[in-house]
Each structure stands twice: as C-alpha cells, then as structure tokens.
PDB file of C-alpha atoms in Angstrom:
ATOM      1  CA  MET Z   1      -6.365 -25.616 120.450  1.00 94.00           C
ATOM      2  CA  ILE Z   2      -3.432 -26.362 122.731  1.00 96.00           C
ATOM      3  CA  PRO Z   3      -4.840 -26.533 126.288  1.00 97.00           C
ATOM      4  CA  LEU Z   4      -3.411 -23.919 128.632  1.00 97.00           C
ATOM      5  CA  ASP Z   5      -2.345 -26.601 131.088  1.00 96.00           C
ATOM      6  CA  SER Z   6      -0.513 -28.610 128.420  1.00 96.00           C
ATOM      7  CA  THR Z   7       3.236 -29.139 128.643  1.00 95.00           C
ATOM      8  CA  ASP Z   8       3.331 -28.608 124.861  1.00 95.00           C
ATOM      9  CA  TRP Z   9       3.714 -24.843 125.381  1.00 97.00           C
ATOM     10  CA  ILE Z  10       7.376 -25.367 126.168  1.00 96.00           C
ATOM     11  CA  ARG Z  11       7.863 -26.596 122.569  1.00 96.00           C
ATOM     12  CA  PHE Z  12       6.662 -23.334 121.056  1.00 97.00           C
ATOM     13  CA  GLN Z  13       8.819 -20.230 120.798  1.00 97.00           C
ATOM     14  CA  HIS Z  14       8.041 -16.542 121.111  1.00 98.00           C
ATOM     15  CA  ALA Z  15      10.294 -13.484 120.867  1.00 97.00           C
ATOM     16  CA  TYR Z  16      12.178 -14.346 124.051  1.00 97.00           C
ATOM     17  CA  GLY Z  17      12.327 -18.136 123.917  1.00 97.00           C
ATOM     18  CA  SER Z  18      10.017 -20.800 125.278  1.00 97.00           C
ATOM     19  CA  ALA Z  19       6.299 -20.017 125.406  1.00 98.00           C
ATOM     20  CA  GLU Z  20       5.828 -21.744 128.744  1.00 97.00           C
ATOM     21  CA  ASP Z  21       4.933 -18.336 130.259  1.00 98.00           C
ATOM     22  CA  ILE Z  22       2.109 -17.617 127.791  1.00 98.00           C
ATOM     23  CA  PRO Z  23      -0.656 -19.737 129.398  1.00 98.00           C
ATOM     24  CA  ALA Z  24      -0.460 -17.769 132.664  1.00 98.00           C
ATOM     25  CA  LEU Z  25      -0.687 -14.483 130.753  1.00 98.00           C
ATOM     26  CA  VAL Z  26      -3.577 -15.652 128.578  1.00 97.00           C
ATOM     27  CA  ARG Z  27      -5.538 -16.904 131.596  1.00 97.00           C
ATOM     28  CA  ARG Z  28      -5.584 -13.326 132.896  1.00 97.00           C
ATOM     29  CA  LEU Z  29      -7.475 -12.160 129.804  1.00 97.00           C
ATOM     30  CA  ARG Z  30     -10.684 -13.705 131.163  1.00 95.00           C
ATOM     31  CA  ASP Z  31     -10.702 -10.853 133.709  1.00 95.00           C
ATOM     32  CA  PHE Z  32     -10.699  -8.278 130.884  1.00 94.00           C
ATOM     33  CA  PRO Z  33      -7.717  -6.268 132.132  1.00 93.00           C
ATOM     34  CA  ASP Z  34      -7.292  -2.628 131.221  1.00 88.00           C
ATOM     35  CA  ASP Z  35      -5.132  -1.931 128.197  1.00 89.00           C
ATOM     36  CA  SER Z  36      -5.175   1.865 128.255  1.00 86.00           C
ATOM     37  CA  ASP Z  37      -1.616   1.920 129.623  1.00 87.00           C
ATOM     38  CA  PRO Z  38       0.798   0.338 127.111  1.00 85.00           C
ATOM     39  CA  ASN Z  39       2.803  -1.111 130.016  1.00 89.00           C
ATOM     40  CA  ALA Z  40      -0.205  -2.730 131.717  1.00 91.00           C
ATOM     41  CA  GLU Z  41      -0.028  -6.469 132.196  1.00 95.00           C
ATOM     42  CA  PRO Z  42      -0.721  -8.953 130.818  1.00 97.00           C
ATOM     43  CA  TRP Z  43      -1.073  -7.073 127.530  1.00 96.00           C
ATOM     44  CA  HIS Z  44       2.433  -5.623 127.579  1.00 96.00           C
ATOM     45  CA  SER Z  45       4.035  -9.057 127.930  1.00 97.00           C
ATOM     46  CA  LEU Z  46       1.708 -10.653 125.389  1.00 97.00           C
ATOM     47  CA  TRP Z  47       2.392  -7.994 122.774  1.00 96.00           C
ATOM     48  CA  SER Z  48       6.109  -8.092 123.426  1.00 97.00           C
ATOM     49  CA  ALA Z  49       6.357 -11.882 123.189  1.00 98.00           C
ATOM     50  CA  LEU Z  50       3.814 -12.633 120.447  1.00 98.00           C
ATOM     51  CA  CYS Z  51       4.074  -9.739 117.990  1.00 97.00           C
ATOM     52  CA  HIS Z  52       7.483  -8.240 118.601  1.00 94.00           C
ATOM     53  CA  GLN Z  53       8.363  -5.498 116.111  1.00 92.00           C
ATOM     54  CA  GLY Z  54       6.235  -7.116 113.436  1.00 92.00           C
ATOM     55  CA  ASP Z  55       7.585 -10.621 113.967  1.00 97.00           C
ATOM     56  CA  VAL Z  56       5.339 -13.530 114.905  1.00 98.00           C
ATOM     57  CA  TYR Z  57       6.182 -16.957 116.236  1.00 98.00           C
ATOM     58  CA  PRO Z  58       4.642 -20.401 116.749  1.00 98.00           C
ATOM     59  CA  ALA Z  59       3.505 -19.214 120.193  1.00 98.00           C
ATOM     60  CA  SER Z  60       1.602 -16.378 118.492  1.00 98.00           C
ATOM     61  CA  PHE Z  61      -0.456 -18.912 116.570  1.00 98.00           C
ATOM     62  CA  ALA Z  62      -0.987 -21.051 119.661  1.00 98.00           C
ATOM     63  CA  ALA Z  63      -2.095 -18.083 121.777  1.00 98.00           C
ATOM     64  CA  LEU Z  64      -4.467 -16.400 119.311  1.00 98.00           C
ATOM     65  CA  PRO Z  65      -7.295 -18.940 119.778  1.00 98.00           C
ATOM     66  CA  HIS Z  66      -7.123 -18.388 123.537  1.00 98.00           C
ATOM     67  CA  ILE Z  67      -7.297 -14.608 123.102  1.00 98.00           C
ATOM     68  CA  VAL Z  68     -10.349 -15.022 120.900  1.00 98.00           C
ATOM     69  CA  GLU Z  69     -11.876 -17.506 123.351  1.00 98.00           C
ATOM     70  CA  ALA Z  70     -11.531 -14.953 126.161  1.00 97.00           C
ATOM     71  CA  LEU Z  71     -13.139 -12.311 123.936  1.00 97.00           C
ATOM     72  CA  HIS Z  72     -15.940 -14.732 123.061  1.00 97.00           C
ATOM     73  CA  SER Z  73     -16.732 -15.221 126.749  1.00 96.00           C
ATOM     74  CA  ALA Z  74     -17.912 -11.610 127.100  1.00 95.00           C
ATOM     75  CA  PRO Z  75     -17.564  -9.505 123.923  1.00 95.00           C
ATOM     76  CA  GLU Z  76     -19.352  -6.608 125.601  1.00 93.00           C
ATOM     77  CA  ARG Z  77     -16.356  -6.236 127.955  1.00 93.00           C
ATOM     78  CA  ALA Z  78     -13.765  -6.143 125.177  1.00 94.00           C
ATOM     79  CA  THR Z  79     -11.017  -3.586 124.910  1.00 94.00           C
ATOM     80  CA  PHE Z  80      -9.163  -2.784 121.732  1.00 93.00           C
ATOM     81  CA  SER Z  81      -6.288  -5.222 122.358  1.00 96.00           C
ATOM     82  CA  TYR Z  82      -8.616  -8.218 122.087  1.00 97.00           C
ATOM     83  CA  PHE Z  83      -8.957  -7.301 118.413  1.00 97.00           C
ATOM     84  CA  LEU Z  84      -5.724  -5.464 117.712  1.00 96.00           C
ATOM     85  CA  LEU Z  85      -3.319  -8.203 118.814  1.00 98.00           C
ATOM     86  CA  PRO Z  86      -5.012 -10.928 116.714  1.00 98.00           C
ATOM     87  CA  ALA Z  87      -5.212  -8.532 113.751  1.00 98.00           C
ATOM     88  CA  SER Z  88      -1.534  -7.651 114.131  1.00 98.00           C
ATOM     89  CA  ILE Z  89      -0.546 -11.315 114.326  1.00 98.00           C
ATOM     90  CA  GLU Z  90      -2.447 -12.106 111.123  1.00 98.00           C
ATOM     91  CA  ILE Z  91      -1.057  -9.032 109.352  1.00 98.00           C
ATOM     92  CA  ALA Z  92       2.502  -9.977 110.325  1.00 98.00           C
ATOM     93  CA  ARG Z  93       1.938 -13.602 109.319  1.00 98.00           C
ATOM     94  CA  ASN Z  94       0.912 -12.473 105.845  1.00 97.00           C
ATOM     95  CA  GLU Z  95       3.438  -9.695 105.399  1.00 96.00           C
ATOM     96  CA  ARG Z  96       6.369 -11.833 106.594  1.00 96.00           C
ATOM     97  CA  ASP Z  97       5.058 -15.015 104.918  1.00 96.00           C
ATOM     98  CA  VAL Z  98       5.313 -17.023 108.154  1.00 97.00           C
ATOM     99  CA  ASP Z  99       4.101 -20.617 108.144  1.00 97.00           C
ATOM    100  CA  ILE Z 100       1.798 -21.804 110.896  1.00 98.00           C
ATOM    101  CA  PRO Z 101       2.841 -25.102 112.456  1.00 97.00           C
ATOM    102  CA  PRO Z 102       0.404 -27.717 111.088  1.00 97.00           C
ATOM    103  CA  GLU Z 103      -0.847 -28.718 114.556  1.00 97.00           C
ATOM    104  CA  LEU Z 104      -1.926 -25.109 115.191  1.00 98.00           C
ATOM    105  CA  GLU Z 105      -3.531 -24.250 111.841  1.00 98.00           C
ATOM    106  CA  ARG Z 106      -7.056 -25.501 112.451  1.00 98.00           C
ATOM    107  CA  ALA Z 107      -7.579 -23.750 115.792  1.00 98.00           C
ATOM    108  CA  TYR Z 108      -5.850 -20.602 114.539  1.00 98.00           C
ATOM    109  CA  PHE Z 109      -8.069 -20.166 111.489  1.00 98.00           C
ATOM    110  CA  LYS Z 110     -11.212 -21.174 113.357  1.00 98.00           C
ATOM    111  CA  ALA Z 111     -10.539 -18.443 115.943  1.00 98.00           C
ATOM    112  CA  LEU Z 112      -9.570 -15.904 113.297  1.00 98.00           C
ATOM    113  CA  ASN Z 113     -12.834 -16.528 111.471  1.00 97.00           C
ATOM    114  CA  MET Z 114     -14.798 -15.787 114.654  1.00 98.00           C
ATOM    115  CA  LEU Z 115     -13.466 -12.227 114.866  1.00 98.00           C
ATOM    116  CA  PRO Z 116     -15.906 -10.471 112.489  1.00 97.00           C
ATOM    117  CA  ALA Z 117     -18.951 -11.753 114.402  1.00 97.00           C
ATOM    118  CA  LEU Z 118     -17.326 -10.895 117.728  1.00 97.00           C
ATOM    119  CA  ALA Z 119     -16.526  -7.420 116.423  1.00 96.00           C
ATOM    120  CA  ALA Z 120     -20.179  -6.920 115.502  1.00 95.00           C
ATOM    121  CA  GLN Z 121     -21.326  -8.157 118.921  1.00 95.00           C
ATOM    122  CA  THR Z 122     -18.864  -5.910 120.706  1.00 94.00           C
ATOM    123  CA  ILE Z 123     -19.764  -2.797 118.756  1.00 92.00           C
ATOM    124  CA  ALA Z 124     -23.502  -3.491 119.101  1.00 92.00           C
ATOM    125  CA  ALA Z 125     -23.205  -3.961 122.872  1.00 89.00           C
ATOM    126  CA  MET Z 126     -21.640  -0.609 123.677  1.00 81.00           C
ATOM    127  CA  PRO Z 127     -20.776   2.724 122.162  1.00 83.00           C
ATOM    128  CA  PRO Z 128     -17.224   1.882 121.081  1.00 81.00           C
ATOM    129  CA  SER Z 129     -14.286   4.205 121.433  1.00 88.00           C
ATOM    130  CA  PRO Z 130     -12.550   5.091 118.158  1.00 87.00           C
ATOM    131  CA  GLU Z 131      -9.694   2.748 119.154  1.00 90.00           C
ATOM    132  CA  LEU Z 132     -12.048  -0.171 119.800  1.00 92.00           C
ATOM    133  CA  CYS Z 133     -13.977   0.470 116.607  1.00 91.00           C
ATOM    134  CA  SER Z 134     -10.868   0.662 114.399  1.00 91.00           C
ATOM    135  CA  SER Z 135      -9.268  -2.409 116.006  1.00 94.00           C
ATOM    136  CA  ALA Z 136     -12.487  -4.430 115.608  1.00 95.00           C
ATOM    137  CA  LEU Z 137     -12.669  -3.391 111.968  1.00 94.00           C
ATOM    138  CA  ALA Z 138      -8.974  -4.251 111.511  1.00 96.00           C
ATOM    139  CA  ALA Z 139      -9.532  -7.719 112.975  1.00 97.00           C
ATOM    140  CA  SER Z 140     -12.505  -8.232 110.675  1.00 97.00           C
ATOM    141  CA  ALA Z 141     -10.472  -7.156 107.660  1.00 97.00           C
ATOM    142  CA  ALA Z 142      -7.535  -9.372 108.625  1.00 98.00           C
ATOM    143  CA  ALA Z 143      -9.824 -12.349 109.185  1.00 97.00           C
ATOM    144  CA  SER Z 144     -11.347 -11.908 105.742  1.00 96.00           C
ATOM    145  CA  GLY Z 145      -7.953 -11.693 104.041  1.00 97.00           C
ATOM    146  CA  ASN Z 146      -7.991  -7.944 103.460  1.00 96.00           C
ATOM    147  CA  ILE Z 147      -4.518  -7.491 104.904  1.00 97.00           C
ATOM    148  CA  ALA Z 148      -3.790  -4.072 103.382  1.00 95.00           C
ATOM    149  CA  ILE Z 149      -7.024  -2.658 104.817  1.00 92.00           C
ATOM    150  CA  ALA Z 150      -6.332  -4.296 108.181  1.00 95.00           C
ATOM    151  CA  ALA Z 151      -2.802  -2.861 108.235  1.00 94.00           C
ATOM    152  CA  LEU Z 152      -4.094   0.607 107.368  1.00 90.00           C
ATOM    153  CA  LEU Z 153      -6.657   0.448 110.171  1.00 89.00           C
ATOM    154  CA  THR Z 154      -4.001  -0.581 112.705  1.00 91.00           C
ATOM    155  CA  GLU Z 155      -1.833   2.372 111.706  1.00 87.00           C
ATOM    156  CA  LEU Z 156      -4.569   5.004 111.829  1.00 81.00           C
ATOM    157  CA  ASP Z 157      -4.614   7.349 114.750  1.00 77.00           C
ATOM    158  CA  PRO Z 158      -8.340   7.811 115.426  1.00 68.00           C
ATOM    159  CA  GLY Z 159      -7.663  11.493 116.073  1.00 71.00           C
ATOM    160  CA  ASP Z 160      -6.465  11.904 112.474  1.00 73.00           C
ATOM    161  CA  ILE Z 161      -9.498  10.370 110.802  1.00 72.00           C
ATOM    162  CA  ASP Z 162     -11.454  13.610 110.339  1.00 71.00           C
ATOM    163  CA  GLY Z 163      -8.425  15.287 108.772  1.00 72.00           C
ATOM    164  CA  MET Z 164      -7.804  12.333 106.483  1.00 71.00           C
ATOM    165  CA  ARG Z 165     -11.423  12.274 105.433  1.00 72.00           C
ATOM    166  CA  GLU Z 166     -11.329  15.977 104.556  1.00 78.00           C
ATOM    167  CA  TRP Z 167      -8.126  15.460 102.572  1.00 75.00           C
ATOM    168  CA  ILE Z 168      -9.704  12.576 100.612  1.00 76.00           C
ATOM    169  CA  LEU Z 169     -12.884  14.543  99.902  1.00 80.00           C
ATOM    170  CA  GLU Z 170     -10.863  17.484  98.574  1.00 82.00           C
ATOM    171  CA  ARG Z 171      -9.265  15.286  95.939  1.00 73.00           C
TER     172      ARG Z 171
END
C-alpha cells in the first residue's frame, strides 16, 4: 500500500490530474464523515476524482486500500460509501478492462478481498439501512468476481426493491 505521506502520489493520476490531493481526503475517512449529502466532503471529491462517470484511474487503485483500511478500523461506524465506492471502482475496472499498475495490484486485491468480512461485521453490528445493506452486498459481490450482481446492486434504488420482488414473483 502506498503510504499516505509518500511523494509517490504525485505519480498517479485521477480524473482531474495528479493524485497528490487524495491522501488528505482519505485521511478524513478515519473520522467516518457523513455521506447522506452527495456534496459532503470528502466523499464528493473522492467519488469525483476516483470513479468519475464510470472511469477509474491509477489513483483509484492506490486509494481503495486506504478506504478499506479506514473501514476496517471501525466497521460498526461505516456508511454506505465505504462499500459503494470500492464496489464501483472494481465494477468499472472490470467493465472498462482497466489494468492496475503492477505496484498497486497486491494491496488493491488484498483490500478488495477484505470487503465481504467487513460487510458481515458492519451488518452484524447495527441494523443497516437499505442503502448500507445493498452497498455492502455489492462490495461483497464485486470482491468475489460477481460483477454483474455487484453492478445490479449498485443500481437498485432500495425503495424499488419491494416492487421488483413482486414483479419477479408474478412471473
């Protein structure tokens, strides 16, 4: 994992250029900031830079282990973005066939593989909202290579689930 205080971040790119701003944003995740407002920081900037309109970048792969590390520090405090952003990065990586820089692969996949256990810990620790539950399930699916299921879960509006279930049962 690239240390947050490393000068190597300047070498990695995100949607707007150099990733030198990402360590400061990722550090803030240890405080478990609110993500209920789509414009709330640091989530807004992280989403915009790391998974911009379905595109992912070397900085996305460098940042994901730090997002998962923050989640690992207190899974009971997680919000849906701790799962949804990593899931979205992995979905985009697969759908766009993006290569991970070799120096980032090991940490990236190690962190990705931690997500199912963290999802279970998070859901067991609190009654999850529908958004948290679906994002945790999406991250678990993405981590296990079930990209189509992960993508479906990220697109579902939790308010539509009962209607979808009824429609499926009628068939």
